[in-house]
mmCIF file of C-alpha atoms in Angstrom:
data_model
loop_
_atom_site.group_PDB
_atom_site.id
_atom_site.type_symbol
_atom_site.label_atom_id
_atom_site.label_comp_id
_atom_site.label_asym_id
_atom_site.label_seq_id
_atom_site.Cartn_x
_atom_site.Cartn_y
_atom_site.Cartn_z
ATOM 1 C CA UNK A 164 49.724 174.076 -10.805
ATOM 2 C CA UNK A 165 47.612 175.241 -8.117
ATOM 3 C CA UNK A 166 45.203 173.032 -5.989
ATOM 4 C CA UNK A 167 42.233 175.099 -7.466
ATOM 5 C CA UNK A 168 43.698 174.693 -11.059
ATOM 6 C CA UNK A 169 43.990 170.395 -10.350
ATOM 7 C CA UNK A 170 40.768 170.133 -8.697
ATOM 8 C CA UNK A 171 38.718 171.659 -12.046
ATOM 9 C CA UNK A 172 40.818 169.506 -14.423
ATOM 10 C CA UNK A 173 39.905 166.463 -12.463
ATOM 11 C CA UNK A 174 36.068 167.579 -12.671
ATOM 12 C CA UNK A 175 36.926 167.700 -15.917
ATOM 13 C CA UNK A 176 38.274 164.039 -16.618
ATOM 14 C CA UNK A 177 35.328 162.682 -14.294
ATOM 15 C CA UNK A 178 32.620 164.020 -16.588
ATOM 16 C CA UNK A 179 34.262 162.539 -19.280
ATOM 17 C CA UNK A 180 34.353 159.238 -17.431
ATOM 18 C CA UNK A 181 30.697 159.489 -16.777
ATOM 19 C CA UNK A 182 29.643 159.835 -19.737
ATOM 20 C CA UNK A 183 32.051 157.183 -20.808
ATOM 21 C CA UNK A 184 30.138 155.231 -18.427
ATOM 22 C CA UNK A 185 26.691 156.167 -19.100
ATOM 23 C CA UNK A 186 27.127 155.168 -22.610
ATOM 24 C CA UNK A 187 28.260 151.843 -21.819
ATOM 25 C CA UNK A 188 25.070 149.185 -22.674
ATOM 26 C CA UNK A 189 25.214 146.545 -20.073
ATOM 27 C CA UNK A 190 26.016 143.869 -22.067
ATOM 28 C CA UNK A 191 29.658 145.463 -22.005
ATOM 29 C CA UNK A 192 30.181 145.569 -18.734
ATOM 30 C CA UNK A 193 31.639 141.844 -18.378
ATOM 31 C CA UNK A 194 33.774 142.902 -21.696
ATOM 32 C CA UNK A 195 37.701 142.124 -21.047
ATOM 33 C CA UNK A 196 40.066 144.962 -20.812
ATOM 34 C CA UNK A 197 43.719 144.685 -21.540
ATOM 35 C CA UNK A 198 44.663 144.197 -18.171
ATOM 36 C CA UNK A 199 44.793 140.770 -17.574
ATOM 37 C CA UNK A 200 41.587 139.375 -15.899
ATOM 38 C CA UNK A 201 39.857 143.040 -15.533
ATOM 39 C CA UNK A 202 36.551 143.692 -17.227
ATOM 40 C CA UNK A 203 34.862 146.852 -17.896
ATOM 41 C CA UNK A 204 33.605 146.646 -14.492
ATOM 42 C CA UNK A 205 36.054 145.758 -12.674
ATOM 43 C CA UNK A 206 38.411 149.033 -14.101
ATOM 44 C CA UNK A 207 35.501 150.726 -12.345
ATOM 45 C CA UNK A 208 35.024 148.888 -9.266
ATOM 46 C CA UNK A 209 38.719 149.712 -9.304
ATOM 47 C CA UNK A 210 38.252 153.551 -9.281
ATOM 48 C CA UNK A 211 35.557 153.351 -6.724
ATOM 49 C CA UNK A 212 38.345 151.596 -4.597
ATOM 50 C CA UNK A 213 40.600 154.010 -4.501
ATOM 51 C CA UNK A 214 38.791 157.378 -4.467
ATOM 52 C CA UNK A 215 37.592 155.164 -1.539
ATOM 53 C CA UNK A 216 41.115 154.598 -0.447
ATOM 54 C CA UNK A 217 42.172 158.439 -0.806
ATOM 55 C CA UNK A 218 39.168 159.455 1.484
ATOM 56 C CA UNK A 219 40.373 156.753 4.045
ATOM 57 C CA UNK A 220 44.115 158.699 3.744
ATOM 58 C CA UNK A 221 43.178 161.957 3.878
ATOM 59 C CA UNK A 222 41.530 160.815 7.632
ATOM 60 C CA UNK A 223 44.292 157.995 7.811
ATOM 61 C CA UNK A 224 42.207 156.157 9.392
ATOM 62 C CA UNK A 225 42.769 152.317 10.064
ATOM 63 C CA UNK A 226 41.292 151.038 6.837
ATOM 64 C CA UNK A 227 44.289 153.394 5.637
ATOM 65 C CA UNK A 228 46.546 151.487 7.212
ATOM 66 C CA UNK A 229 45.736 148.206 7.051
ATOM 67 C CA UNK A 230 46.185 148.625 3.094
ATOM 68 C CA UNK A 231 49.799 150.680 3.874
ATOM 69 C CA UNK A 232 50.635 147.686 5.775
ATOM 70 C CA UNK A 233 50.222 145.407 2.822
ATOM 71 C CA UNK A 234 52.076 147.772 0.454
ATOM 72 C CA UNK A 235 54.990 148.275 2.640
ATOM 73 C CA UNK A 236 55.182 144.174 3.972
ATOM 74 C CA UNK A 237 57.456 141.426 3.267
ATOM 75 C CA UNK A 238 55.098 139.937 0.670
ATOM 76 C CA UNK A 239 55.051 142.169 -2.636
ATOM 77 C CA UNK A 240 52.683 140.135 -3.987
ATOM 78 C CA UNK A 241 49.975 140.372 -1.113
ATOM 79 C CA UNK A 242 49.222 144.086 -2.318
ATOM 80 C CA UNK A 243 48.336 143.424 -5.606
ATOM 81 C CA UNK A 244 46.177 140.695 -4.947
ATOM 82 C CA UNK A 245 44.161 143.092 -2.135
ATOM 83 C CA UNK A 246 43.599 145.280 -5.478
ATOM 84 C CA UNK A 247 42.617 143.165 -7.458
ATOM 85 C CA UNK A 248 40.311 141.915 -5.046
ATOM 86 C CA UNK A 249 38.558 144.753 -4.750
ATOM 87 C CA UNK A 250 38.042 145.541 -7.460
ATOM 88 C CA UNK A 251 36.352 142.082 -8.562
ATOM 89 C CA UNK A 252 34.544 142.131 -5.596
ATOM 90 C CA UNK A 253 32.799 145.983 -6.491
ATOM 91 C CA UNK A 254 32.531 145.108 -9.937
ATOM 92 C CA UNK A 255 29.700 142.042 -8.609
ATOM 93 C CA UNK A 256 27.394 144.765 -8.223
ATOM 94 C CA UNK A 257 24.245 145.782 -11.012
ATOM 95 C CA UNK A 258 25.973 148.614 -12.900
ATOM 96 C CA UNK A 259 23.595 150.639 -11.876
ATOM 97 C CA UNK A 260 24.753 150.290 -8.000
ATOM 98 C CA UNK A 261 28.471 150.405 -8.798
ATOM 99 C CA UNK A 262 27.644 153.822 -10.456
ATOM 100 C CA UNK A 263 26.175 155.068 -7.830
ATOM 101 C CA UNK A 264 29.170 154.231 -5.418
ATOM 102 C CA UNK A 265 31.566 155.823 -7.976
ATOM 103 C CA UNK A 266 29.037 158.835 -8.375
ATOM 104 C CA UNK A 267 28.704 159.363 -4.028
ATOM 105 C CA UNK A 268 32.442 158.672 -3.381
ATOM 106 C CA UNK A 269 33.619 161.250 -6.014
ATOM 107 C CA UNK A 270 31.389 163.390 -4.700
ATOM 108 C CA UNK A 271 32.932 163.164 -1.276
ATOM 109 C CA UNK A 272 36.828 163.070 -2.889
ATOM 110 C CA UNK A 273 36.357 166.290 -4.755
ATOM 111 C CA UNK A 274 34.362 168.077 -1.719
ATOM 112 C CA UNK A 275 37.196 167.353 0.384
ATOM 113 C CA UNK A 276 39.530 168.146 -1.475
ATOM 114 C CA UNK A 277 38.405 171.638 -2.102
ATOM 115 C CA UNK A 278 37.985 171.965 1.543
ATOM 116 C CA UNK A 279 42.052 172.493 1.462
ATOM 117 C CA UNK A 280 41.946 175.901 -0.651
ATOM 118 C CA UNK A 281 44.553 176.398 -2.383
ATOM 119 C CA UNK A 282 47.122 174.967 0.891
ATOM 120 C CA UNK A 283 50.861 173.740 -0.181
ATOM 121 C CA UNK A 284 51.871 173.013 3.646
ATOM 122 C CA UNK A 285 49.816 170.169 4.227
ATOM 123 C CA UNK A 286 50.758 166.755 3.004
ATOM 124 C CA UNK A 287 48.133 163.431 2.736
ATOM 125 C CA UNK A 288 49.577 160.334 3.754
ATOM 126 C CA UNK A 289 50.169 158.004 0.824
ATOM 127 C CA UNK A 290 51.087 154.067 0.301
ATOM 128 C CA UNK A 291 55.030 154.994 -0.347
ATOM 129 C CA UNK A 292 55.313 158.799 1.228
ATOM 130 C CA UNK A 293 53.080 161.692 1.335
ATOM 131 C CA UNK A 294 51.845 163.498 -0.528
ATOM 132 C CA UNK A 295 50.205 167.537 -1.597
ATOM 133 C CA UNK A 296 46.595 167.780 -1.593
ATOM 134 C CA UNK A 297 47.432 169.228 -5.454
ATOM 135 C CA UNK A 298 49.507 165.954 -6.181
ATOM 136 C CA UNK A 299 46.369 163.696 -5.036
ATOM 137 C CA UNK A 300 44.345 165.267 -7.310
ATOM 138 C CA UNK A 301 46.601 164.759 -10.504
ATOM 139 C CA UNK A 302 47.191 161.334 -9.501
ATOM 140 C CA UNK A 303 43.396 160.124 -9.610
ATOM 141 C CA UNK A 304 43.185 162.593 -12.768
ATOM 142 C CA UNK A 305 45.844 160.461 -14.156
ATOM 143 C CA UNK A 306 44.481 157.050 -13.087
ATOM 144 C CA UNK A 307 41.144 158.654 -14.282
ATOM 145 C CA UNK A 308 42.631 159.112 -17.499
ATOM 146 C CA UNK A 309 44.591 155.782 -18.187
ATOM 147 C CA UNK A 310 42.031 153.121 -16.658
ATOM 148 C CA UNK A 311 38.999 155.228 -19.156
ATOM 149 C CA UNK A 312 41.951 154.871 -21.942
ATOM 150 C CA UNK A 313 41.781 150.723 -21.530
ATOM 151 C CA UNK A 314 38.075 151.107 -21.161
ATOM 152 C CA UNK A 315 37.848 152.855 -24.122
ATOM 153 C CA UNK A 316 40.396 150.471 -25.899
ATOM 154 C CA UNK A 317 38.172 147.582 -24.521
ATOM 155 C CA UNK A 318 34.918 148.843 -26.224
ATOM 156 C CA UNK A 319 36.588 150.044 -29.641
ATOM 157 C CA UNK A 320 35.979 153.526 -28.694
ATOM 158 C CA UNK A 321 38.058 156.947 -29.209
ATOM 159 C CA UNK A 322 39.148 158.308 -25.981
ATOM 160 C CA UNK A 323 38.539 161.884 -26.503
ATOM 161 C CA UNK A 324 41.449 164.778 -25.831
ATOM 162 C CA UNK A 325 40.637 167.452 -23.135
ATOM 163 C CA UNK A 326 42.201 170.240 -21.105
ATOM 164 C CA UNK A 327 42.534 167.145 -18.404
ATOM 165 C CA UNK A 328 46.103 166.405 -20.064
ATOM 166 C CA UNK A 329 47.245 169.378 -18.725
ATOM 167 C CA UNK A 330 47.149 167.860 -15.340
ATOM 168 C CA UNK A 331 48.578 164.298 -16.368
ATOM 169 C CA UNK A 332 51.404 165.615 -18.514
ATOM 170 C CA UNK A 333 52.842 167.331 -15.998
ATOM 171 C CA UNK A 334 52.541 164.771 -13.349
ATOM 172 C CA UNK A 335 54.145 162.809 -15.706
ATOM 173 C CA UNK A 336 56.901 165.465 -15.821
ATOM 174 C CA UNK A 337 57.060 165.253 -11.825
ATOM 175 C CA UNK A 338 57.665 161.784 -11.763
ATOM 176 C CA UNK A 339 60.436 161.586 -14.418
ATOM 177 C CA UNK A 340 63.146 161.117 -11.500
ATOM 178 C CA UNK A 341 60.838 158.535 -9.930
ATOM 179 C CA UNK A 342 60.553 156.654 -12.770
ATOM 180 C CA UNK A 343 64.573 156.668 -13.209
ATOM 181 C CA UNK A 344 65.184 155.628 -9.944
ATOM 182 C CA UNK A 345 62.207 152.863 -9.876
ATOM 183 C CA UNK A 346 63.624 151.447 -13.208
ATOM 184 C CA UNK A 347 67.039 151.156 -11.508
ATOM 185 C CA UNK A 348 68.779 153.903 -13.039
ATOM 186 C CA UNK A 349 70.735 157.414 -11.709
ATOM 187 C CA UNK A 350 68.273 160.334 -12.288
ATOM 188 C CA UNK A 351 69.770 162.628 -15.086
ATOM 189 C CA UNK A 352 71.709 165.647 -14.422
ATOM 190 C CA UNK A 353 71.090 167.314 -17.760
ATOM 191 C CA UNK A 354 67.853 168.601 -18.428
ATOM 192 C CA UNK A 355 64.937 167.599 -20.460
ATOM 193 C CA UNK A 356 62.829 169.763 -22.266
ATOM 194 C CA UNK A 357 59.089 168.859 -22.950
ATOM 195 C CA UNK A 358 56.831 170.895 -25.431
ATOM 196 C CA UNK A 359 53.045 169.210 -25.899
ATOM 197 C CA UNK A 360 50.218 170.681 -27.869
ATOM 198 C CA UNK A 361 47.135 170.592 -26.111
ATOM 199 C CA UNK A 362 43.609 170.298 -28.058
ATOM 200 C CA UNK A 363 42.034 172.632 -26.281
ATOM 201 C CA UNK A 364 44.048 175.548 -24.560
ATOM 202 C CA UNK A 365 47.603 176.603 -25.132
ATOM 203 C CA UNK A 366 50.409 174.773 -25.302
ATOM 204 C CA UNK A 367 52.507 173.238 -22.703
ATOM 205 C CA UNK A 368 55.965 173.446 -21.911
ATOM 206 C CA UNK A 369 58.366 172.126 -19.047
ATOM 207 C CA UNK A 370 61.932 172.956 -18.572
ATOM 208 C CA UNK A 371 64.988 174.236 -20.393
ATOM 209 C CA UNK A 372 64.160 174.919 -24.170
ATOM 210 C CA UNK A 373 67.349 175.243 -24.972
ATOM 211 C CA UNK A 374 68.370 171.729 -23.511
ATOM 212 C CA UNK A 375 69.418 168.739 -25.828
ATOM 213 C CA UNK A 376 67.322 166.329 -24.642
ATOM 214 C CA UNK A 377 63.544 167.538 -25.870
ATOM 215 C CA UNK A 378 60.315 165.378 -26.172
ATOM 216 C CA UNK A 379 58.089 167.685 -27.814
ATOM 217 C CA UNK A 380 54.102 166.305 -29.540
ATOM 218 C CA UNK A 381 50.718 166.045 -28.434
ATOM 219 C CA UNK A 382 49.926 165.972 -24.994
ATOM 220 C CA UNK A 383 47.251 162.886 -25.559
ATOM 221 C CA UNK A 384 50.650 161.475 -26.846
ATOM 222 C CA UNK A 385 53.005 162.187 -23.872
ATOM 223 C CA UNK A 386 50.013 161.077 -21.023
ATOM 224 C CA UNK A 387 49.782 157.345 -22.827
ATOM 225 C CA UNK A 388 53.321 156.769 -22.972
ATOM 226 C CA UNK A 389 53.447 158.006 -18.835
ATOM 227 C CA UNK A 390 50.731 156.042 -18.136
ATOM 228 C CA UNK A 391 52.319 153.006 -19.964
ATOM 229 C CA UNK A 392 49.067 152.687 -22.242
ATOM 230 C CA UNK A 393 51.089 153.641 -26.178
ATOM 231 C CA UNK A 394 54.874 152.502 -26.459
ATOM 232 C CA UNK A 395 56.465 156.089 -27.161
ATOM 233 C CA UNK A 396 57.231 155.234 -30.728
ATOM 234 C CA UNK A 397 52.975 154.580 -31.338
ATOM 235 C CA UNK A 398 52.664 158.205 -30.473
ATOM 236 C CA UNK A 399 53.170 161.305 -31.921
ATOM 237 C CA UNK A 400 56.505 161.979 -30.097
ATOM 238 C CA UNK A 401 59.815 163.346 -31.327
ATOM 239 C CA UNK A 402 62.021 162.612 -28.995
ATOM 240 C CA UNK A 403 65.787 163.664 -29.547
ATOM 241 C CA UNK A 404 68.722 162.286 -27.330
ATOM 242 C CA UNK A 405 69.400 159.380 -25.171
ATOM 243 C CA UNK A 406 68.408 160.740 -22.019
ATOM 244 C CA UNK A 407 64.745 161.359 -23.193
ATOM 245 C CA UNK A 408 64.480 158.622 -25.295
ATOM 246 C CA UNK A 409 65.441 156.176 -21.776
ATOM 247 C CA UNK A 410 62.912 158.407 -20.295
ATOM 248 C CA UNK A 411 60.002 157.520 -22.648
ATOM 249 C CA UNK A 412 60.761 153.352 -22.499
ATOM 250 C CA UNK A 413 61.068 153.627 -18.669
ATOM 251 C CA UNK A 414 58.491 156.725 -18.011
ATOM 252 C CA UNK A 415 55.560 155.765 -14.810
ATOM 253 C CA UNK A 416 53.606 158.142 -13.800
ATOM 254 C CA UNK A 417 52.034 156.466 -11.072
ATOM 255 C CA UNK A 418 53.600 153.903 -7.937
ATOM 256 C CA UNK A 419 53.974 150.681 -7.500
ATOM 257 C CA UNK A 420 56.268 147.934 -8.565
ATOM 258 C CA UNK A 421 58.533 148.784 -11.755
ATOM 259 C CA UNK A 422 56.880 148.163 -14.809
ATOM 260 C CA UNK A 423 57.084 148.541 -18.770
ATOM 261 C CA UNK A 424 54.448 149.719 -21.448
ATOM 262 C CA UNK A 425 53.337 147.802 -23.862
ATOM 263 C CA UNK A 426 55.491 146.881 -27.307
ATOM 264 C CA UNK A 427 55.535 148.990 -30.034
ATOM 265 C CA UNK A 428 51.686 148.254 -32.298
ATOM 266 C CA UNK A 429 50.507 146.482 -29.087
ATOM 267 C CA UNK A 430 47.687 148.922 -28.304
ATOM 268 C CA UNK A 431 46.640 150.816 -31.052
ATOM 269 C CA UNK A 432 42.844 152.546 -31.855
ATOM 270 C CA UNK A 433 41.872 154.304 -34.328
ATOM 271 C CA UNK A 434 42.374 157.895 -33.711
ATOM 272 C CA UNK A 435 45.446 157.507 -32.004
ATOM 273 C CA UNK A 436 47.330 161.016 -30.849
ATOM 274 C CA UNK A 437 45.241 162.730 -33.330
ATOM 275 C CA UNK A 438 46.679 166.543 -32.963
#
């Protein structure tokens, strides 16, 4: 996917947001999300954090660092409690100010981004290693994508399915031998073909077809279970041999510490991985 391609389907995914957000009444704000002691708010304080955070890289300037130095120290634990800090301490504001801040700073993430063209040379420093101008942008689609999802989940509302998958999915094919060798386990030599159906716009496909191992469903589907937001077997995945099937319990699409989905029926609505 090109730069140019990643950069319209994250336009994409924020307007969704927003009007996830402008539909929000403020008594909802303080509502509880599924991750443990984040509100509606706070999931959006914690977006506003790090668009803030990938400006800061893209200039790696000492803010930059100072949080690199927490992710990379001693204390593993020091890191998660700086975000979740700030998140709580954006999600204080009215909702009408922490809009705003998530309105400006996209703004200023999706103007720089753009200023790269359509470059594959340059790489942004990251928390763990750097990364493509084109991979920045499918990460905060996909973070985009799975926070909205546990917003969405928070206020009993259907997450609707958009071309934005497209850019999730296959980040979440990219980071299949992350995920392996995060969960502790040798990547896979033998390949793994992936087939999604996409709402809008054709479908998508990845790798061998002719390969053993297949995943093949919705794309809504294969972006929860990546995200860790469905357990694989809650979405509309058929998944045939071992090496996929390890793939779907362990899948992360995004860094950090190792860590599982939830159990199968745990997080259910009520369209789920409608096709």
């Amino acid at each position: 996917m090109k730069l140019s391609e990643a950069v319209v389907l994250l336009e994409r995914e924020i307007a969704e947001v927003d009007k996830l957000f402008q539909d929000i009444p403020d008594e909802q704000w303080r509502q509880a999300t599924v991750s443990q002691g984040w509100t509606v708010a706070d999931q959006l304080g914690h977006l506003v954090w790090t668009d803030q955070l990938c400006l800061s890289a893209i200039d790696n300037d000492e803010r930059f660092q100072q949080v690199v130095a927490l992710a990379q120290g001693s204390d593993p634990e020091a890191f998660t409690k700086h975000v979740d800090a700030e998140a709580h301490r954006l999600a204080e504001q009215e909702p009408a100010e922490l809009l705003n801040q998530w309105t400006t700073t996209h703004h200023e993430l999706l103007t720089r981004l753009k200023a790269y063209g359509d470059d594959q040379e340059t790489k942004i420093a990251w928390l763990a290693r750097p990364m493509s101008p084109t991979s920045m942008a499918q990460a905060r689609t996909m973070e985009l994508w799975a926070h909205s999802l546990d917003i969405y989940d928070a206020v009993g509302w259907t997450k609707p399915r958009n071309e934005a998958e497209a850019s999730v999915a296959e980040l979440g094919v990219k980071t299949r031998d992350f995920a392996f060798t995060l969960h502790g386990h040798t990547p896979p030599q033998e390949p793994i073909y992936v087939q999604l159906s996409l709402q809008v716009g054709p479908d998508l496909s990845f790798g061998d077809p002719d390969a053993e191992n297949r995943v093949i469903g919705s794309a809504w589907g294969f972006c929860a279970v990546v995200t860790q937001r469905r357990h694989f077997a809650d979405a509309d995945l058929n998944i045939e041999g071992d090496t996929a099937k390890l793939w779907m319990q362990i899948a992360q699409a995004f860094a950090g510490a190792a860590t599982t989905g939830p159990e199968p029926g745990e997080r259910l609505s009520p369209a789920d991985l409608e096709d």
